[in-house]
Amino acid sequence: MSNLLLTNIHQLINVRKHPVLLRGQALKELPVLNNAWVQIINGRIADYGTMDICPDATEVYDLKGASVLPCWCDSHTHVVFAASREDEFVDKLKGLSYAEIAAKGGGILNSASKLALTTEEVLYEQAKKRIFEWMALGTGAIEIKSGYGLSFDAELKMLRVIRRLKESLPIPVKATFLGAHTYPALFKEDHESYIDLIINDLLPAIDQEQLADYIDVFCEEGFFTPEETVRICEAGKQYGLKAKIHANQLHLSGGVQAGISVNAVSVDHLETMNEETISLLASSDTIGTLLPTAAYFLRMPFQPARALIDAGAAIALASDCNPGSSPSGNMNTVVSMSCIQMKMLPEEAINAATLNGAFAMGLEKELGSITVGKRANLIITRPIPSIAYIPYAFGSNLIDKVLVNGREVTSE
Ligand code: NIG
Ligand code: FE
């Protein structure tokens, strides 16, 4: 039995006996225990309290005034990919349009053609390396999508890579089937046949190998319509896959309505919203997952976080880590950017990136708060004066150590 005690914690952040999904004004409340200890037994949070009454342990780590918070829960990534796309980034800087870049073979299809030529082994090693980088920066759970396969074989290859990551990584991994990311060239003029491949060939094969937890569709003009989105999500439901969809990134695409109508766990992106979609989302059970680094990288308007929170919505924050629109899985940047650009309060951003992120991938019983019985996936900060300092000092690495299942994360 391992028994580790962290002592002299300046602030133990997000301490909750009964964690619930946070919506609206509840996002502002970030419960903190000052001058605290936390006990970790066999990789889980066993107890916590204040330093006036402190238990014994076989191993004691004196934090000397540093603070502790639950690891980030990154509920939206595309971290399995074959190659970076900085050449497209430079083309964009030079003024090339999206259509011109696509004509040069860029975009999602660029990632798909590179993925088709890359082995499962190489994809696995590359993704594992990236995830360890994000773990050292505080990520303690991650959702990963397919969607750079876009053929029967390559989608299964991607999902098998995600399954291997699930089996080998020390943090929880959730797998999302995003066959409906775009139409592959072969089906450019025949959307029905591609939807047929997704529903009638891929879904049964994915079910057979139990390769996915969720289903996703890129509901967007020029990609999948709201009707197609609903059809694909309903088909996923037959196999027990709940929906988490890409909605309202570039246009008022109908994605929010489609997501709510299939009872999606989350609708993600939400750069393009109006009063109607904000109030629809706020009065639904669906989480709005905001991806500010994607808006930043694409120079899009940031998501209307304030209006969503003030309307009563449940908001999560995620990185969207992918080679095209957010080549970073640094959740510290996501949290800072949410405060700086979307005027989220530090408490709201931390709640959205921890507990609500855990809810957005069904991991709320395991992660996202300092709660007895949850995994000891914890960020130990360098000494910081206050919670607000976390998003404020945006360029600094404020992390001293990251514990995953009570053990320090070391680079591989
Ligand atoms: O979430 N919007 C759709 N998909 C990704 C980007 C895909 C890419 O460019 O590779 C996103 O931003
Ligand atoms: Fe995405």
XYZ file of N, CA and C in Angstrom, residues 157-365:
627
model
N -7.970 2.088 -38.084
C -6.560 2.197 -37.660
C -6.421 3.278 -36.585
N -7.029 4.439 -36.835
C -6.954 5.537 -35.840
C -7.562 5.129 -34.508
N -8.723 4.482 -34.578
C -9.400 4.095 -33.329
C -8.610 3.019 -32.583
N -7.906 2.177 -33.335
C -7.069 1.166 -32.652
C -5.872 1.834 -31.975
N -5.354 2.877 -32.606
C -4.274 3.644 -31.964
C -4.792 4.239 -30.657
N -5.994 4.804 -30.701
C -6.565 5.409 -29.483
C -6.776 4.324 -28.412
N -7.209 3.134 -28.852
C -7.388 2.056 -27.873
C -6.054 1.684 -27.208
N -4.992 1.648 -28.020
C -3.666 1.346 -27.436
C -3.259 2.412 -26.438
N -3.568 3.660 -26.761
C -3.236 4.754 -25.826
C -4.027 4.574 -24.535
N -5.293 4.191 -24.695
C -6.161 3.938 -23.546
C -5.569 2.867 -22.647
N -5.047 1.811 -23.286
C -4.523 0.680 -22.505
C -3.176 0.981 -21.857
N -2.397 1.864 -22.492
C -1.020 2.019 -21.999
C -0.788 3.291 -21.179
N -1.593 4.323 -21.374
C -1.321 5.575 -20.662
C -1.842 5.518 -19.230
N -1.190 6.243 -18.321
C -1.661 6.237 -16.933
C -2.874 7.143 -16.704
N -3.240 7.968 -17.675
C -4.424 8.832 -17.505
C -5.608 8.245 -18.276
N -6.842 8.534 -17.859
C -7.991 8.051 -18.624
C -8.038 8.680 -20.021
N -8.376 7.840 -20.997
C -8.501 8.279 -22.391
C -9.903 7.906 -22.853
N -10.624 8.833 -23.482
C -11.924 8.508 -24.086
C -11.797 8.608 -25.598
N -12.435 7.664 -26.308
C -12.312 7.602 -27.771
C -13.603 8.068 -28.435
N -13.460 8.951 -29.410
C -14.629 9.447 -30.141
C -14.480 9.155 -31.630
N -15.527 8.560 -32.205
C -15.531 8.247 -33.643
C -16.020 9.475 -34.421
N -15.096 10.063 -35.205
C -15.417 11.253 -36.006
C -15.233 10.936 -37.493
N -15.833 9.827 -37.939
C -15.788 9.511 -39.377
C -16.379 10.656 -40.190
N -17.371 11.346 -39.609
C -18.033 12.465 -40.307
C -17.299 13.777 -40.031
N -16.015 13.793 -40.349
C -15.202 15.010 -40.161
C -15.255 15.848 -41.434
N -15.134 15.173 -42.582
C -15.368 15.825 -43.880
C -15.649 14.709 -44.884
N -16.056 15.099 -46.083
C -16.248 14.076 -47.122
C -14.924 13.798 -47.801
N -14.480 12.534 -47.833
C -13.245 12.230 -48.560
C -13.440 12.460 -50.059
N -12.339 12.687 -50.773
C -12.412 13.040 -52.201
C -13.264 12.043 -52.990
N -13.109 10.773 -52.661
C -13.829 9.711 -53.367
C -15.351 9.888 -53.300
N -15.840 10.525 -52.249
C -17.293 10.667 -52.033
C -17.754 12.117 -52.170
N -16.902 12.929 -52.810
C -17.194 14.365 -52.905
C -18.565 14.634 -53.534
N -18.884 13.834 -54.543
C -20.159 14.034 -55.237
C -21.218 13.038 -54.783
N -20.903 12.236 -53.804
C -21.837 11.184 -53.404
C -21.870 11.045 -51.876
N -22.414 12.077 -51.258
C -22.457 12.114 -49.795
C -23.193 10.922 -49.194
N -24.266 10.528 -49.853
C -25.083 9.428 -49.318
C -24.253 8.160 -49.107
N -23.390 7.863 -50.086
C -22.602 6.625 -49.966
C -21.622 6.711 -48.806
N -21.100 7.923 -48.546
C -20.167 8.031 -47.412
C -20.926 7.869 -46.084
N -22.103 8.479 -46.012
C -22.902 8.329 -44.780
C -23.277 6.852 -44.596
N -23.544 6.206 -45.710
C -23.845 4.778 -45.676
C -22.648 3.971 -45.134
N -21.448 4.343 -45.571
C -20.235 3.666 -45.075
C -20.101 3.871 -43.558
N -20.374 5.089 -43.118
C -20.269 5.383 -41.676
C -21.289 4.552 -40.890
N -22.537 4.600 -41.368
C -23.614 3.985 -40.575
C -23.628 2.460 -40.713
N -23.455 1.989 -41.937
C -23.674 0.545 -42.136
C -22.411 -0.307 -42.105
N -21.250 0.317 -42.316
C -20.016 -0.472 -42.273
C -19.180 -0.135 -41.037
N -18.886 1.152 -40.868
C -17.965 1.508 -39.786
C -18.572 1.297 -38.394
N -19.789 1.777 -38.182
C -20.359 1.648 -36.820
C -20.416 0.192 -36.339
N -20.884 -0.763 -37.167
C -20.868 -2.156 -36.676
C -19.457 -2.670 -36.393
N -18.489 -2.283 -37.239
C -17.107 -2.756 -37.022
C -16.529 -2.148 -35.742
N -16.843 -0.884 -35.503
C -16.357 -0.208 -34.288
C -16.985 -0.847 -33.057
N -18.253 -1.187 -33.195
C -18.954 -1.830 -32.080
C -18.350 -3.208 -31.784
N -18.072 -3.924 -32.840
C -17.491 -5.268 -32.700
C -16.220 -5.264 -31.865
N -15.371 -4.261 -32.117
C -14.097 -4.184 -31.368
C -14.195 -3.233 -30.178
N -15.382 -2.690 -29.932
C -15.569 -1.740 -28.810
C -14.513 -0.632 -28.849
N -14.465 0.061 -30.001
C -13.381 1.026 -30.194
C -13.760 2.455 -29.832
N -15.042 2.734 -29.575
C -15.402 4.140 -29.332
C -16.317 4.292 -28.126
N -16.207 5.457 -27.499
C -17.104 5.828 -26.399
C -18.147 6.839 -26.868
N -17.766 7.668 -27.844
C -18.646 8.752 -28.306
C -18.643 8.810 -29.823
N -19.646 9.532 -30.363
C -19.683 9.790 -31.810
C -19.720 11.305 -32.034
N -19.022 11.745 -33.086
C -18.894 13.174 -33.368
C -19.178 13.402 -34.853
N -19.690 14.600 -35.174
C -19.911 15.010 -36.564
C -19.500 16.478 -36.663
N -18.841 16.852 -37.757
C -18.523 18.263 -37.988
C -19.738 18.874 -38.698
N -20.625 19.463 -37.914
C -21.857 20.057 -38.457
C -21.543 21.480 -38.889
N -21.402 21.676 -40.188
C -20.913 22.968 -40.682
C -21.256 23.108 -42.152
N -21.450 24.342 -42.611
C -21.698 24.571 -44.035
C -20.534 23.994 -44.838
N -20.853 23.235 -45.869
C -19.802 22.617 -46.686
C -19.290 21.310 -46.094
N -19.782 20.936 -44.920
C -19.368 19.673 -44.310
C -20.640 18.831 -44.098
N -21.112 18.663 -42.893
C -22.314 17.850 -42.682
C -23.471 18.748 -42.244
N -24.643 18.528 -42.841
C -25.817 19.342 -42.518
C -26.379 18.910 -41.152
N -27.244 19.737 -40.562
C -27.865 19.327 -39.295
C -28.635 18.006 -39.443
N -29.307 17.811 -40.575
C -30.077 16.570 -40.775
C -29.134 15.371 -40.808
N -28.040 15.520 -41.561
C -27.058 14.419 -41.619
C -26.465 14.168 -40.234
N -26.204 15.263 -39.517
C -25.631 15.142 -38.165
C -26.560 14.316 -37.273
N -27.851 14.653 -37.317
C -28.816 13.931 -36.475
C -28.870 12.455 -36.868
N -28.901 12.203 -38.179
C -28.953 10.801 -38.634
C -27.760 9.998 -38.142
N -26.585 10.582 -38.265
C -25.363 9.861 -37.871
C -25.331 9.659 -36.351
N -25.731 10.701 -35.616
C -25.729 10.565 -34.142
C -26.767 9.545 -33.683
N -27.936 9.533 -34.329
C -28.969 8.540 -33.958
C -28.461 7.127 -34.237
N -27.740 6.975 -35.356
C -27.184 5.644 -35.673
C -26.153 5.257 -34.618
N -25.323 6.214 -34.187
C -24.335 5.944 -33.139
C -25.004 5.504 -31.844
N -26.123 6.151 -31.549
C -26.872 5.820 -30.314
C -27.272 4.352 -30.271
N -27.605 3.790 -31.444
C -27.985 2.367 -31.510
C -26.866 1.469 -30.991
N -25.638 1.989 -31.065
C -24.496 1.209 -30.570
C -23.998 1.736 -29.224
N -24.822 2.538 -28.583
C -24.467 3.029 -27.244
C -23.509 4.211 -27.238
N -23.293 4.830 -28.413
C -22.373 5.979 -28.452
C -23.145 7.281 -28.277
N -22.785 8.033 -27.246
C -23.412 9.347 -27.070
C -22.706 10.353 -27.964
N -23.399 11.439 -28.274
C -22.828 12.418 -29.208
C -22.064 13.522 -28.493
N -20.960 13.919 -29.129
C -20.206 15.129 -28.758
C -19.879 15.741 -30.105
N -20.479 16.862 -30.450
C -20.320 17.280 -31.853
C -19.623 18.634 -32.036
N -19.046 18.799 -33.233
C -18.474 20.085 -33.654
C -19.631 20.956 -34.155
N -19.875 22.067 -33.469
C -21.042 22.885 -33.817
C -20.695 24.372 -33.866
N -21.278 25.060 -34.852
C -21.215 26.532 -34.912
C -19.796 27.085 -34.850
N -18.881 26.410 -35.555
C -17.519 26.951 -35.589
C -17.430 28.128 -36.557
N -17.837 27.884 -37.813
C -17.656 28.908 -38.837
C -18.943 29.669 -39.147
N -20.079 29.012 -38.954
C -21.375 29.635 -39.270
C -22.406 29.235 -38.220
N -23.563 29.884 -38.284
C -24.716 29.424 -37.503
C -25.211 28.178 -38.223
N -24.587 27.057 -37.929
C -24.716 25.872 -38.791
C -25.914 24.998 -38.461
N -26.612 25.319 -37.365
C -27.672 24.416 -36.915
C -27.116 23.317 -36.025
N -25.827 23.383 -35.751
C -25.173 22.334 -34.959
C -25.658 22.309 -33.517
N -25.893 23.495 -32.958
C -26.358 23.532 -31.567
C -27.722 22.840 -31.474
N -28.634 23.192 -32.390
C -29.972 22.568 -32.374
C -29.866 21.064 -32.613
N -29.016 20.674 -33.574
C -28.873 19.236 -33.868
C -28.352 18.507 -32.630
N -27.348 19.084 -31.989
C -26.752 18.458 -30.795
C -27.779 18.304 -29.685
N -28.524 19.367 -29.427
C -29.510 19.302 -28.346
C -30.582 18.260 -28.681
N -30.957 18.197 -29.971
C -32.047 17.276 -30.328
C -31.646 15.810 -30.164
N -30.347 15.512 -30.231
C -29.938 14.114 -29.994
C -29.392 13.931 -28.581
N -29.648 14.950 -27.734
C -29.194 14.853 -26.340
C -27.686 14.704 -26.231
N -26.966 15.476 -27.024
C -25.502 15.366 -27.022
C -24.945 15.697 -25.639
N -23.868 15.011 -25.286
C -23.164 15.338 -24.044
C -22.636 16.766 -24.155
N -22.071 17.086 -25.329
C -21.541 18.438 -25.511
C -21.658 18.869 -26.956
N -21.772 20.192 -27.143
C -21.596 20.803 -28.466
C -20.357 21.680 -28.330
N -19.428 21.497 -29.268
C -18.096 22.063 -29.088
C -17.753 23.077 -30.174
N -16.932 24.047 -29.826
C -16.473 25.185 -30.644
C -17.296 26.417 -30.276
N -18.454 26.643 -30.967
C -19.397 27.727 -30.639
C -18.833 29.130 -30.853
N -17.932 29.269 -31.854
C -17.455 30.614 -32.180
C -18.594 31.488 -32.710
N -19.541 30.857 -33.439
C -20.581 31.631 -34.098
C -21.937 31.356 -33.447
N -22.322 32.247 -32.573
C -23.561 32.041 -31.815
C -24.416 33.307 -31.898
N -25.724 33.172 -31.690
C -26.609 34.328 -31.564
C -27.469 34.123 -30.314
N -28.354 35.099 -30.073
C -29.162 35.019 -28.843
C -29.947 33.724 -28.765
N -30.504 33.334 -29.928
C -31.351 32.137 -29.932
C -30.559 30.876 -29.532
N -29.377 30.706 -30.151
C -28.617 29.481 -29.853
C -28.051 29.522 -28.425
N -27.719 30.717 -27.954
C -27.220 30.830 -26.569
C -28.326 30.406 -25.602
N -29.540 30.913 -25.821
C -30.579 30.571 -24.837
C -31.050 29.123 -24.991
N -31.027 28.595 -26.221
C -31.353 27.160 -26.395
C -30.371 26.280 -25.636
N -29.083 26.596 -25.785
C -28.062 25.777 -25.116
C -28.182 25.904 -23.600
N -28.422 27.131 -23.149
C -28.492 27.367 -21.702
C -29.659 26.608 -21.070
N -30.727 26.405 -21.844
C -31.860 25.710 -21.231
C -31.857 24.207 -21.550
N -30.720 23.703 -22.045
C -30.619 22.262 -22.333
C -29.676 21.598 -21.330
N -29.592 20.259 -21.427
C -28.652 19.523 -20.563
C -27.279 19.387 -21.204
N -27.139 19.892 -22.417
C -25.898 19.721 -23.171
C -24.845 20.741 -22.720
N -23.614 20.270 -22.586
C -22.505 21.149 -22.177
C -21.998 21.899 -23.415
N -21.672 23.167 -23.266
C -21.028 23.932 -24.338
C -19.528 23.903 -24.100
N -18.792 23.251 -24.991
C -17.332 23.171 -24.801
C -16.657 24.205 -25.693
N -15.966 25.121 -25.058
C -15.325 26.224 -25.777
C -13.858 25.902 -26.024
N -13.392 26.251 -27.226
C -12.038 25.897 -27.658
C -11.318 27.186 -28.069
N -10.937 28.019 -27.108
C -10.432 29.348 -27.460
C -9.133 29.339 -28.261
N -8.293 28.299 -28.083
C -7.034 28.318 -28.847
C -7.284 28.079 -30.336
N -8.401 27.416 -30.679
C -8.742 27.239 -32.103
C -9.195 28.580 -32.685
N -9.987 29.337 -31.918
C -10.415 30.667 -32.377
C -9.189 31.559 -32.564
N -8.281 31.482 -31.632
C -7.047 32.296 -31.671
C -6.224 31.966 -32.905
N -5.998 30.676 -33.106
C -5.107 30.247 -34.183
C -5.691 30.582 -35.557
N -7.027 30.515 -35.658
C -7.685 30.807 -36.944
C -8.111 32.273 -37.049
N -7.773 33.063 -36.043
C -8.187 34.485 -35.984
C -9.695 34.639 -36.174
N -10.419 33.806 -35.439
C -11.886 33.880 -35.437
C -12.312 34.671 -34.207
N -13.541 35.171 -34.200
C -14.019 35.779 -32.959
C -14.030 34.717 -31.847
N -13.690 35.147 -30.648
C -13.712 34.184 -29.536
C -15.156 33.825 -29.178
N -15.304 32.697 -28.513
C -16.633 32.209 -28.132
C -17.254 33.151 -27.092
N -18.589 33.330 -27.138
C -19.249 34.264 -26.208
C -19.438 33.646 -24.818
N -18.329 33.424 -24.132
C -18.396 32.719 -22.842
C -19.271 33.469 -21.838
N -19.110 34.788 -21.782
C -19.861 35.549 -20.768
C -21.367 35.410 -20.991
N -21.761 35.605 -22.253
C -23.204 35.534 -22.544
C -23.727 34.130 -22.232
N -22.943 33.113 -22.545
C -23.371 31.730 -22.275
C -23.511 31.488 -20.773
N -22.521 31.934 -20.010
C -22.565 31.716 -18.558
C -23.714 32.529 -17.961
N -23.827 33.773 -18.387
C -24.887 34.623 -17.814
C -26.281 34.090 -18.162
N -26.385 33.378 -19.285
C -27.678 32.780 -19.643
C -27.934 31.480 -18.882
N -26.890 30.973 -18.189
C -27.084 29.764 -17.364
C -26.544 28.484 -17.970
N -25.699 28.593 -19.003
C -25.189 27.380 -19.649
C -24.098 26.709 -18.804
N -23.911 25.408 -19.045
C -22.795 24.663 -18.456
C -21.656 24.702 -19.474
N -20.513 25.241 -19.055
C -19.406 25.476 -19.979
C -18.198 24.634 -19.585
N -17.582 23.984 -20.590
C -16.289 23.322 -20.371
C -15.271 23.989 -21.292
N -14.002 23.816 -20.973
C -12.928 24.343 -21.818
C -12.046 23.179 -22.256
N -11.635 23.203 -23.528
C -10.751 22.138 -24.021
C -9.785 22.719 -25.044
N -8.776 21.911 -25.424
C -7.692 22.458 -26.272
C -7.927 22.310 -27.768
N -8.740 21.319 -28.194
C -8.918 21.016 -29.625
C -7.600 20.616 -30.291
N -6.602 20.227 -29.506
C -5.270 19.935 -30.055
C -5.351 19.189 -31.398
N -4.907 19.820 -32.471
C -4.905 19.213 -33.806
C -3.954 20.007 -34.699
N -3.506 19.413 -35.809
C -2.471 20.096 -36.599
C -2.978 21.269 -37.441
N -4.315 21.399 -37.607
C -4.840 22.429 -38.500
C -5.297 23.691 -37.810
N -5.991 23.559 -36.672
C -6.592 24.761 -36.090
C -6.173 25.042 -34.657
N -5.447 24.115 -34.038
C -4.976 24.371 -32.673
C -3.800 23.437 -32.355
N -2.630 23.773 -32.890
C -1.507 22.848 -32.707
C -0.887 22.945 -31.305
N -1.738 22.893 -30.304
C -1.278 22.948 -28.915
C -2.290 22.232 -28.034
N -1.783 21.487 -27.077
C -2.663 20.848 -26.089
C -2.385 21.420 -24.715
N -1.853 22.639 -24.688
C -1.494 23.264 -23.411
C -2.737 23.880 -22.771
N -3.266 23.204 -21.771
C -4.516 23.668 -21.139
C -4.301 24.923 -20.278
N -3.040 25.176 -19.886
C -2.776 26.416 -19.140
C -3.029 27.615 -20.046
N -2.631 27.481 -21.303
C -2.884 28.540 -22.281
C -4.384 28.702 -22.498
N -5.095 27.584 -22.588
C -6.551 27.623 -22.788
C -7.213 28.405 -21.639
N -6.791 28.107 -20.419
C -7.388 28.754 -19.243
C -7.075 30.257 -19.249
N -5.830 30.610 -19.525
C -5.455 32.035 -19.581
C -6.230 32.767 -20.659
N -6.278 32.150 -21.835
C -6.935 32.795 -22.965
C -8.428 33.007 -22.693
N -9.021 32.080 -21.969
C -10.448 32.201 -21.645
C -10.704 33.431 -20.782
N -9.772 33.702 -19.884
C -9.933 34.889 -19.035
C -9.609 36.151 -19.833
N -8.499 36.122 -20.558
C -8.040 37.345 -21.232
C -8.983 37.729 -22.369
N -9.373 36.761 -23.168
C -10.138 37.081 -24.381
C -11.641 36.902 -24.234
N -12.079 36.056 -23.294
C -13.531 35.810 -23.190
C -14.082 36.321 -21.864
N -13.195 36.950 -21.080
C -13.603 37.545 -19.797
C -14.199 36.533 -18.830
N -13.764 35.290 -18.924
C -14.162 34.349 -17.869
C -13.370 34.723 -16.626
N -13.965 34.537 -15.454
C -13.235 34.780 -14.218
C -12.303 33.594 -13.983
N -11.184 33.802 -13.285
C -10.260 32.682 -13.044
C -10.971 31.460 -12.460
N -11.889 31.699 -11.522
C -12.614 30.575 -10.890
C -13.450 29.837 -11.939
N -14.113 30.595 -12.821
C -14.951 29.974 -13.865
C -14.090 29.142 -14.819
N -12.953 29.712 -15.199
C -12.096 29.010 -16.166
C -11.544 27.716 -15.551
N -11.141 27.788 -14.281
C -10.589 26.571 -13.644
C -11.684 25.512 -13.493
N -12.868 25.909 -13.076
C -13.976 24.940 -12.994
C -14.281 24.327 -14.359
N -14.282 25.168 -15.393
C -14.637 24.697 -16.738
C -13.582 23.741 -17.298
N -12.311 23.938 -16.886
C -11.222 23.113 -17.420
C -10.947 21.883 -16.554
N -11.634 21.792 -15.409
C -11.428 20.617 -14.539
C -12.741 19.835 -14.415
N -13.602 20.273 -13.491
C -14.804 19.478 -13.216
C -15.738 19.369 -14.428
N -16.032 20.509 -15.080
C -16.946 20.418 -16.223
C -16.309 19.676 -17.395
N -14.990 19.754 -17.528
C -14.288 18.963 -18.546
C -14.451 17.476 -18.256
N -14.382 17.111 -16.978
C -14.582 15.700 -16.603
C -16.002 15.269 -16.963
N -16.983 16.108 -16.669
C -18.375 15.786 -17.041
C -18.512 15.628 -18.556
N -17.775 16.435 -19.318
C -17.902 16.401 -20.783
C -17.315 15.126 -21.380
N -16.657 14.298 -20.546
C -16.234 12.976 -21.050
C -16.612 11.861 -20.088
N -17.645 12.096 -19.297
C -18.170 11.033 -18.433
C -17.186 10.564 -17.376
N -16.285 11.432 -16.975
C -15.268 11.036 -15.996
C -15.446 11.755 -14.659
N -16.647 12.271 -14.423
C -16.856 13.103 -13.225
C -16.724 12.319 -11.921
N -16.832 10.987 -11.998
C -16.667 10.203 -10.759
C -15.196 9.943 -10.468
